[in-house]
PDB file of C-alpha atoms in Angstrom:
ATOM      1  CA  UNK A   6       0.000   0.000   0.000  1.00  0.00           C
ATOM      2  CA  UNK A   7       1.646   3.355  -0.949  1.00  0.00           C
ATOM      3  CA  UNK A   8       1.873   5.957   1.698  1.00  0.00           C
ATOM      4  CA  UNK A   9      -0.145   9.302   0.912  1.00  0.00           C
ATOM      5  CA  UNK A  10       2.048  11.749   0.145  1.00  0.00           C
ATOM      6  CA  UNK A  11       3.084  14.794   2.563  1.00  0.00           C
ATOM      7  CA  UNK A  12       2.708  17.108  -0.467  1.00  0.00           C
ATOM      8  CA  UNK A  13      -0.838  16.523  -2.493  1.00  0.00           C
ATOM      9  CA  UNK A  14      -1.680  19.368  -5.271  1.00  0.00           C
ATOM     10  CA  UNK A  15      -4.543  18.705  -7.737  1.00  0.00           C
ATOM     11  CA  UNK A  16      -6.101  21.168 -10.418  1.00  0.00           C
ATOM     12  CA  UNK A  17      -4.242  23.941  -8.258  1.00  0.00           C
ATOM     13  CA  UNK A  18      -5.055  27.399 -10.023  1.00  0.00           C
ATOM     14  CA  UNK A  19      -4.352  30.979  -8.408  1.00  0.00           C
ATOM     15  CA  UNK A  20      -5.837  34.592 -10.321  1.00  0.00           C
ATOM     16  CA  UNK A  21      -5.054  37.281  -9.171  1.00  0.00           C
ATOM     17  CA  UNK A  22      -7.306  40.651 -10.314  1.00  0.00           C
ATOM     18  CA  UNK A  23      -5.025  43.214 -11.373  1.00  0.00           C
ATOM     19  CA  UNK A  24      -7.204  46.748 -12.344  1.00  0.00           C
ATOM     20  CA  UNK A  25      -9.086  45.114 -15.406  1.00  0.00           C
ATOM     21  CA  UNK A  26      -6.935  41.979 -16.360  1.00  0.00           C
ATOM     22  CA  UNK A  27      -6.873  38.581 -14.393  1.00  0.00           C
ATOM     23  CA  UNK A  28      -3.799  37.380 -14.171  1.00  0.00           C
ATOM     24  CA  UNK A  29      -3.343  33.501 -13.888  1.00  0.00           C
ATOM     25  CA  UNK A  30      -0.279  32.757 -11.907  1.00  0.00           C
ATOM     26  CA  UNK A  31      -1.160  28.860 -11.322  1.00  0.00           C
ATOM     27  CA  UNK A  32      -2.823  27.109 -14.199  1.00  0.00           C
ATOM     28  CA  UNK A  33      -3.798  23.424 -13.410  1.00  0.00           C
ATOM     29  CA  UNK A  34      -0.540  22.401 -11.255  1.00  0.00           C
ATOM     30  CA  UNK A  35      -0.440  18.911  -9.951  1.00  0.00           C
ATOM     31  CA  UNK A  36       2.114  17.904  -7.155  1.00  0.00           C
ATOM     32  CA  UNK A  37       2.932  14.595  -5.191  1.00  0.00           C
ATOM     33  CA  UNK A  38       5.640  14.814  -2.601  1.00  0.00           C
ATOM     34  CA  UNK A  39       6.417  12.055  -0.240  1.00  0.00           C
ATOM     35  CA  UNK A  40       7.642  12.018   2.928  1.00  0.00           C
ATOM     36  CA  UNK A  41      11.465  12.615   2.839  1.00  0.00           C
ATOM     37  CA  UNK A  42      11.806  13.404  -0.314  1.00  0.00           C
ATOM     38  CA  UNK A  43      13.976  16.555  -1.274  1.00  0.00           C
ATOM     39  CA  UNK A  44      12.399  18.437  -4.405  1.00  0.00           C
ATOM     40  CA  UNK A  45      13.609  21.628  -6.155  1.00  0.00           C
ATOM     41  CA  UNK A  46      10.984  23.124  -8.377  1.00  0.00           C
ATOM     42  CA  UNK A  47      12.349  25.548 -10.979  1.00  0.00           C
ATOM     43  CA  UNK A  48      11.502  28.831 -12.778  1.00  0.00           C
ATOM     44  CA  UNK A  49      11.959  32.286 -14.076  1.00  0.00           C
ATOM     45  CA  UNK A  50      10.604  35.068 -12.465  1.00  0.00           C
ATOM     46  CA  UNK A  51       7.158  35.574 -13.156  1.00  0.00           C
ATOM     47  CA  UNK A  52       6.795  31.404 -13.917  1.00  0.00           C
ATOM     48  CA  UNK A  53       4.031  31.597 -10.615  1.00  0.00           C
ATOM     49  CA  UNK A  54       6.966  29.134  -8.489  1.00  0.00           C
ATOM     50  CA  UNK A  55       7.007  31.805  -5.720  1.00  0.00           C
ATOM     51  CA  UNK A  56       2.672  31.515  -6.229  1.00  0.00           C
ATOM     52  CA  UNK A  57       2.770  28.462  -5.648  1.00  0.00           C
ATOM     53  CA  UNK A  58       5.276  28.306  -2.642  1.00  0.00           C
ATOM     54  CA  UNK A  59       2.761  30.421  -1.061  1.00  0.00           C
ATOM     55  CA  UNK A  60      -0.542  28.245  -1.389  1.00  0.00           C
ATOM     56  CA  UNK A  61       1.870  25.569   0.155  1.00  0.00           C
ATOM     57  CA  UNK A  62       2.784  27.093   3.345  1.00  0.00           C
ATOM     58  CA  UNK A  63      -0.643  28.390   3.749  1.00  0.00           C
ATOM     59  CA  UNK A  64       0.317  32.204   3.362  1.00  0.00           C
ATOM     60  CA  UNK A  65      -2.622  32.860   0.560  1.00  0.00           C
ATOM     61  CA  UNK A  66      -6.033  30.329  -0.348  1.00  0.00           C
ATOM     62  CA  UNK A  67      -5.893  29.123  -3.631  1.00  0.00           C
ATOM     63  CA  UNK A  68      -8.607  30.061  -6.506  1.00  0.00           C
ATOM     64  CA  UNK A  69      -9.956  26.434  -7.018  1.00  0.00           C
ATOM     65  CA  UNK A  70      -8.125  22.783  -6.736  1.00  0.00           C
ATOM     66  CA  UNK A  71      -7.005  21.081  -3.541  1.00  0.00           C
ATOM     67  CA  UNK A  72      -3.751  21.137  -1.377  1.00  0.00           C
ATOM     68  CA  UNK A  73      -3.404  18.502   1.135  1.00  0.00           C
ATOM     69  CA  UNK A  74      -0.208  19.199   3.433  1.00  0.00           C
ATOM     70  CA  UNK A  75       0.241  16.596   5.765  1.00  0.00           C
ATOM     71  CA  UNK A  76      -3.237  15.029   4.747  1.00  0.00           C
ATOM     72  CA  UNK A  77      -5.067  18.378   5.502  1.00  0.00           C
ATOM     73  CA  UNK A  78      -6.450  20.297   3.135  1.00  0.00           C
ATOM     74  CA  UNK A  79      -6.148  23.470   2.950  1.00  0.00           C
ATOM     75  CA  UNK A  80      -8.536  24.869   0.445  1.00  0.00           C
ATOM     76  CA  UNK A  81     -10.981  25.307   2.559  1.00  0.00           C
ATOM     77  CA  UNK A  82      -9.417  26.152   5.874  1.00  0.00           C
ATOM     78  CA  UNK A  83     -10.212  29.641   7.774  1.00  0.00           C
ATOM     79  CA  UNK A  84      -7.329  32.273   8.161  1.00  0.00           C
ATOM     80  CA  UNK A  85      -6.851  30.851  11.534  1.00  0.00           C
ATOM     81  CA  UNK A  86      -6.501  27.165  10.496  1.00  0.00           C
ATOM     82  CA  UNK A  87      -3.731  28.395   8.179  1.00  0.00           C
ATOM     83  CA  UNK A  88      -1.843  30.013  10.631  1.00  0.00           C
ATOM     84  CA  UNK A  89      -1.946  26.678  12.519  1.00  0.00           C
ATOM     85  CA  UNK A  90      -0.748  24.969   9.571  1.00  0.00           C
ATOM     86  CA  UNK A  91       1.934  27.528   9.374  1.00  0.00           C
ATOM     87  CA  UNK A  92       3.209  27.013  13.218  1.00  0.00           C
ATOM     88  CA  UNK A  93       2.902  23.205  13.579  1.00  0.00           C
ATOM     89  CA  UNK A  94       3.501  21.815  10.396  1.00  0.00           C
ATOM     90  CA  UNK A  95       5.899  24.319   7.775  1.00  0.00           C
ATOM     91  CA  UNK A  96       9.336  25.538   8.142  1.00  0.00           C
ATOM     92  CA  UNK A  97      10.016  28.229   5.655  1.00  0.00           C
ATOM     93  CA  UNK A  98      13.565  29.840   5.130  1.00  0.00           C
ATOM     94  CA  UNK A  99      13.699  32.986   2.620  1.00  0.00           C
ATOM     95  CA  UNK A 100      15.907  34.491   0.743  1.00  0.00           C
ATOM     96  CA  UNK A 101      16.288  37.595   3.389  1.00  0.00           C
ATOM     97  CA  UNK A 102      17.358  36.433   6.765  1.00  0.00           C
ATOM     98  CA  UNK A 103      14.507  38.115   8.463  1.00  0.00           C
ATOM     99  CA  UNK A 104      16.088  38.210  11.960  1.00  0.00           C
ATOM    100  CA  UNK A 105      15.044  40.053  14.307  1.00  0.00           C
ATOM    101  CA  UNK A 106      18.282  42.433  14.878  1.00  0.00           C
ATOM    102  CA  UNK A 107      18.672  43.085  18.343  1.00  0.00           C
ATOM    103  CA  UNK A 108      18.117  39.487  19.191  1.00  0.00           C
ATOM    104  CA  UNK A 109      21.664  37.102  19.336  1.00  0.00           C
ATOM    105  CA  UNK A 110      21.318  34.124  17.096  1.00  0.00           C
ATOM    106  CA  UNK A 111      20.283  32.063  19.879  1.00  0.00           C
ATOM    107  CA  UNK A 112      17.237  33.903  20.918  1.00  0.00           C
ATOM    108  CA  UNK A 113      15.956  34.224  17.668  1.00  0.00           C
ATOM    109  CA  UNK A 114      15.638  30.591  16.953  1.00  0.00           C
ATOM    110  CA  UNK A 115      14.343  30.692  20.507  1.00  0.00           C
ATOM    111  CA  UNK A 116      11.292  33.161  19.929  1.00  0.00           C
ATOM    112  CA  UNK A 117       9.956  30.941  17.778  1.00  0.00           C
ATOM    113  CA  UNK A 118      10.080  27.707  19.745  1.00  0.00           C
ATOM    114  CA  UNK A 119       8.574  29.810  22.174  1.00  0.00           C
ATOM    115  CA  UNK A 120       5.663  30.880  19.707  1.00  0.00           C
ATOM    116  CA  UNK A 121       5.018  27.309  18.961  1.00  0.00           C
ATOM    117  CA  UNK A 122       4.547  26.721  22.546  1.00  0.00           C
ATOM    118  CA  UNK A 123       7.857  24.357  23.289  1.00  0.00           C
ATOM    119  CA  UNK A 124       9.597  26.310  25.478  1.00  0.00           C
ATOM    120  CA  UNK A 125      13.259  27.524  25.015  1.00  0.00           C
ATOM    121  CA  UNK A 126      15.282  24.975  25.610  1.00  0.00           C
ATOM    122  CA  UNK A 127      17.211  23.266  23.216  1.00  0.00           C
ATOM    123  CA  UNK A 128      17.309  19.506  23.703  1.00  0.00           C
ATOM    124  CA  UNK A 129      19.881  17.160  22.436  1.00  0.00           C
ATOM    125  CA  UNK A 130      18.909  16.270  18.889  1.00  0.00           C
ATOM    126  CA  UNK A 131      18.728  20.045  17.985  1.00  0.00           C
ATOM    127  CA  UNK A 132      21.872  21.029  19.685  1.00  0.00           C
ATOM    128  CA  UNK A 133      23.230  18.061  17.203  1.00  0.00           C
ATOM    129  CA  UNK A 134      21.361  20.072  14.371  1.00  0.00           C
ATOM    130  CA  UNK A 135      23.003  23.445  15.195  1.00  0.00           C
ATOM    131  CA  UNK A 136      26.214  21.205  15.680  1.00  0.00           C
ATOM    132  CA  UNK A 137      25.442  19.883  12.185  1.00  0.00           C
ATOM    133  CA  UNK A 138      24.704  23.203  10.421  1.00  0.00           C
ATOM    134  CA  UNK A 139      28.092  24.926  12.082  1.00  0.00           C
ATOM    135  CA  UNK A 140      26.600  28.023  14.315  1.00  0.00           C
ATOM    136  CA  UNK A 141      26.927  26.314  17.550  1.00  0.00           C
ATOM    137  CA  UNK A 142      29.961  28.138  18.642  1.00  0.00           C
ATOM    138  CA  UNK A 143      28.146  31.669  17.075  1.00  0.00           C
ATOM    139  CA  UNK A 144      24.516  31.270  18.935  1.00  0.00           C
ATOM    140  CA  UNK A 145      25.283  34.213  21.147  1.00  0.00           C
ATOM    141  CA  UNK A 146      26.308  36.675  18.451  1.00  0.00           C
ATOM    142  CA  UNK A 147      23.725  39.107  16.935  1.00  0.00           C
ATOM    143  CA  UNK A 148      23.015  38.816  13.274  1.00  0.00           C
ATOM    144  CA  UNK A 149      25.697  41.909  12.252  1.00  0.00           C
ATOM    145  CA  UNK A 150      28.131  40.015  13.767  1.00  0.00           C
ATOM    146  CA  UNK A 151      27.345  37.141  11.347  1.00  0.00           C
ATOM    147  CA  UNK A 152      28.274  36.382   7.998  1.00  0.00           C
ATOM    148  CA  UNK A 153      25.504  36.333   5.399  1.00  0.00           C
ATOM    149  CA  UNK A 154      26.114  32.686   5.095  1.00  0.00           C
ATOM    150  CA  UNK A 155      25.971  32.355   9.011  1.00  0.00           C
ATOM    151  CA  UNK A 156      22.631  34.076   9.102  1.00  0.00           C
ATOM    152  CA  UNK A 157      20.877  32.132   6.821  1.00  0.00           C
ATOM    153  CA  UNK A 158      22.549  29.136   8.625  1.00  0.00           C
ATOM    154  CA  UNK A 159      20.490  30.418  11.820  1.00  0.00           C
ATOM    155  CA  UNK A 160      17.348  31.122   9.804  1.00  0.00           C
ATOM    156  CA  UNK A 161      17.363  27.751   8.407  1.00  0.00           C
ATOM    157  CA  UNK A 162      17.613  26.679  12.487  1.00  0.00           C
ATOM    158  CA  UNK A 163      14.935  28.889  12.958  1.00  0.00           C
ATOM    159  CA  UNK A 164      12.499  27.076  10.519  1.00  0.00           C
ATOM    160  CA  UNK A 165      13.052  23.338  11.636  1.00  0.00           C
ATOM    161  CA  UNK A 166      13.314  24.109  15.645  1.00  0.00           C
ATOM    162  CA  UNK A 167       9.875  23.233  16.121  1.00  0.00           C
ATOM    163  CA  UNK A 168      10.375  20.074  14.001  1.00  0.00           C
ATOM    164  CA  UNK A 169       7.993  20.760  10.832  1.00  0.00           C
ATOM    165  CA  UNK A 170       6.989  18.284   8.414  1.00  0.00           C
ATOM    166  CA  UNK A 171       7.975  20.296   5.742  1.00  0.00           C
ATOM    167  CA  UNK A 172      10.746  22.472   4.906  1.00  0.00           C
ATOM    168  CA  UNK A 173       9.699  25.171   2.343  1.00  0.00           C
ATOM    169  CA  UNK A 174      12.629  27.422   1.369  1.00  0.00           C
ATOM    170  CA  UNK A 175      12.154  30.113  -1.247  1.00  0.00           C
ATOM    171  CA  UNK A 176      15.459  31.158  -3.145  1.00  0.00           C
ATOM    172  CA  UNK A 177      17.447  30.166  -0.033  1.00  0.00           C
ATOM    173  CA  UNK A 178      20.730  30.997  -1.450  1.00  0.00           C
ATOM    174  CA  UNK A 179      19.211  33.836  -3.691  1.00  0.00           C
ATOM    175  CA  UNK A 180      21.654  36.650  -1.241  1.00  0.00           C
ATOM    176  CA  UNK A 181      25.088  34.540  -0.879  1.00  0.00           C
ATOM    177  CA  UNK A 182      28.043  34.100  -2.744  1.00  0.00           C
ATOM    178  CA  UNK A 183      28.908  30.806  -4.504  1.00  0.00           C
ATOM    179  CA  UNK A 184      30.907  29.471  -1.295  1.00  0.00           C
ATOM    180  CA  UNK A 185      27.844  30.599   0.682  1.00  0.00           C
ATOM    181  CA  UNK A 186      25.212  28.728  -1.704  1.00  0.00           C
ATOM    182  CA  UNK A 187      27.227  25.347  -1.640  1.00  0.00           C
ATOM    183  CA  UNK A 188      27.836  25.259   1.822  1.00  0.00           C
ATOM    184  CA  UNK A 189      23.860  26.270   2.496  1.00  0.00           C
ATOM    185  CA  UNK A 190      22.607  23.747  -0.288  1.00  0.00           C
ATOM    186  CA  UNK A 191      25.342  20.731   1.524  1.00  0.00           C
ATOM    187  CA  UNK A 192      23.590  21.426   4.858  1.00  0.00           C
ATOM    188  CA  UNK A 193      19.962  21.260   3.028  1.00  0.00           C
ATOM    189  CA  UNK A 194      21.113  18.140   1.492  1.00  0.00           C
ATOM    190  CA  UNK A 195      22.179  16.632   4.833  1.00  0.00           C
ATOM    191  CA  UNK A 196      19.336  17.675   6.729  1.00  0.00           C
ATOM    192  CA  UNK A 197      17.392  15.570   4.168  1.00  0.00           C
ATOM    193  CA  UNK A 198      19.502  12.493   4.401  1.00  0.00           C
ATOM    194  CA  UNK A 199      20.218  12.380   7.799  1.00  0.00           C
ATOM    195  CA  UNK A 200      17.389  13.708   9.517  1.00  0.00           C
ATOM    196  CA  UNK A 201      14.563  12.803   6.858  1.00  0.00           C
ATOM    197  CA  UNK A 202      13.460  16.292   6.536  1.00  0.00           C
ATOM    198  CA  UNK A 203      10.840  16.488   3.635  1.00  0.00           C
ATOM    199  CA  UNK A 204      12.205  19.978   1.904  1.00  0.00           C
ATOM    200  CA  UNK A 205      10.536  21.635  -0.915  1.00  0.00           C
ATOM    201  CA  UNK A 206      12.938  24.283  -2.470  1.00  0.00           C
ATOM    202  CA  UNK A 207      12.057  27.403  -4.494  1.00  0.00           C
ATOM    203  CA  UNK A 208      15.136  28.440  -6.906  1.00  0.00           C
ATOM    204  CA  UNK A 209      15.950  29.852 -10.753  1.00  0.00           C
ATOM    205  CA  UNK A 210      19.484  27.993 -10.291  1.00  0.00           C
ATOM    206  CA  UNK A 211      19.725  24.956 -12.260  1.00  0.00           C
ATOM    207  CA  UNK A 212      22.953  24.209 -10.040  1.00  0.00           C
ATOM    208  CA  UNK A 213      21.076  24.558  -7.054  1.00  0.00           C
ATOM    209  CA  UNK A 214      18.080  22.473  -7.794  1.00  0.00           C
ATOM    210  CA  UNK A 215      20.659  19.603  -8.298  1.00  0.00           C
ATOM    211  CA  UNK A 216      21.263  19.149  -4.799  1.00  0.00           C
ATOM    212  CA  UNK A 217      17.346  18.240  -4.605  1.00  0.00           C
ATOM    213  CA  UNK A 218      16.059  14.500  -5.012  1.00  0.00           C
ATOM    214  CA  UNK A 219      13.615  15.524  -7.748  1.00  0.00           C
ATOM    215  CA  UNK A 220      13.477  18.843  -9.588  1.00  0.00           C
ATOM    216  CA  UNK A 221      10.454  20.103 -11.858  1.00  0.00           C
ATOM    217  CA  UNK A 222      10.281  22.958 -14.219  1.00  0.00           C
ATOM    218  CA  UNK A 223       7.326  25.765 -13.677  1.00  0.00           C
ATOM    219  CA  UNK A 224       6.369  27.518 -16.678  1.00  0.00           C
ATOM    220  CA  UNK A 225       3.569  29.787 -17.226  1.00  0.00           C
ATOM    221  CA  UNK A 226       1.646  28.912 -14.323  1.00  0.00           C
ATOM    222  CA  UNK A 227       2.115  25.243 -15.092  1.00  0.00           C
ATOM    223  CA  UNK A 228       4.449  22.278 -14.123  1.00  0.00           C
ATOM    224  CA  UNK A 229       6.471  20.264 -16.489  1.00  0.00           C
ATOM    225  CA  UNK A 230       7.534  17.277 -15.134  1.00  0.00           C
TER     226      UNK A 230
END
């Protein structure tokens, strides 16, 4: 019997009304992801990948279709249930940092382990994470004392500390250097392999996506895969 898949998109379509003109950033997408599974999906700008990363994590309801993350669906779930989704079950890293500034690196994975209602402490398996993605020694440093490779480093922390299902990163190595990327995509890669993290990756870079499992092209709205 085949396990349902972590990641279940059918007929997904997203139109946005802009003045006059409808524009149809998701035409018809259909996704399977399985648990574990590391999958890069790849476009242009304006190819409706960064759409679609957004129905995913529950940041915006799609126009018609289903999305089932984790077996729940989310097409007809209230603004509330969403923001559930978004705390219990999806990680998301960015392409800016977003940390907080005046916080060290250690409190702001902290803040949000907090939000999610687990406490602050750290307990051994993540302390073997932050081990794993090389900012234990730099936890009490604020982010202007990090490198930019550092602080997305800590953001990716930041996502997984409440152990989500999912990892949804969008253009994770969009602000670093080529060093930076590698070293970012390695510990994405690991992550995957060694921890079982499902990760769903947003990117333009062909290299990148090659780290992934799986990668699928997004064109006009629509996957090719």
């Amino acid at each position: 019997m085949n396990e349902t898949p972590i990641i279940e998109v059918r007929q997904l379509t997203k139109t946005y009304r802009v003045g006059e003109v409808d524009v149809h950033a998701l035409r018809g997408v259909d996704l399977e992801v399985q648990k574990g599974e590391f999958i890069a999906v790849v476009g242009t700008s304006g190819s409706g990948k960064s759409t679609l990363f957004n129905v995913l994590g529950g940041l915006t309801p799609p126009s018609t279709g289903s999305v089932h993350i984790g077996g729940k669906d989310l097409s007809h779930m209230t603004n509330a249930e969403r923001t559930n989704l978004r705390k219990d079950t999806v990680g998301f890293v960015f392409q800016k940092y977003n940390l907080l500034p005046t916080l060290s690196a250690e409190d702001n994975i902290k803040i949000v382990k907090y939000i999610g209602g687990h406490g602050t402490d750290f307990d051994a398996p993540f302390n073997e994470v932050l081990r794993l993605l090389g900012i234990a020694e730099r936890l009490k440093h604020k982010p202007r004392a990090l490198s930019g490779g550092q602080q997305q480093r800590v953001a990716i922390a930041r996502a997984i500390v409440n152990g989500p299902a999912i990892l949804l990163a969008d253009e994770p190595t969009g602000n670093l250097d080529s060093q930076n990327s590698a070293a970012v995509l390695n510990l994405l890669k690991d992550l995957n392999e060694r921890l079982g993290q499902t990760i769903l990756m947003i990117t333009h870079d062909e290299e990148a996506a090659s780290y992934a499992h799986r990668r699928v092209h997004m064109r006009d709205g629509q996957l090719l895969q």
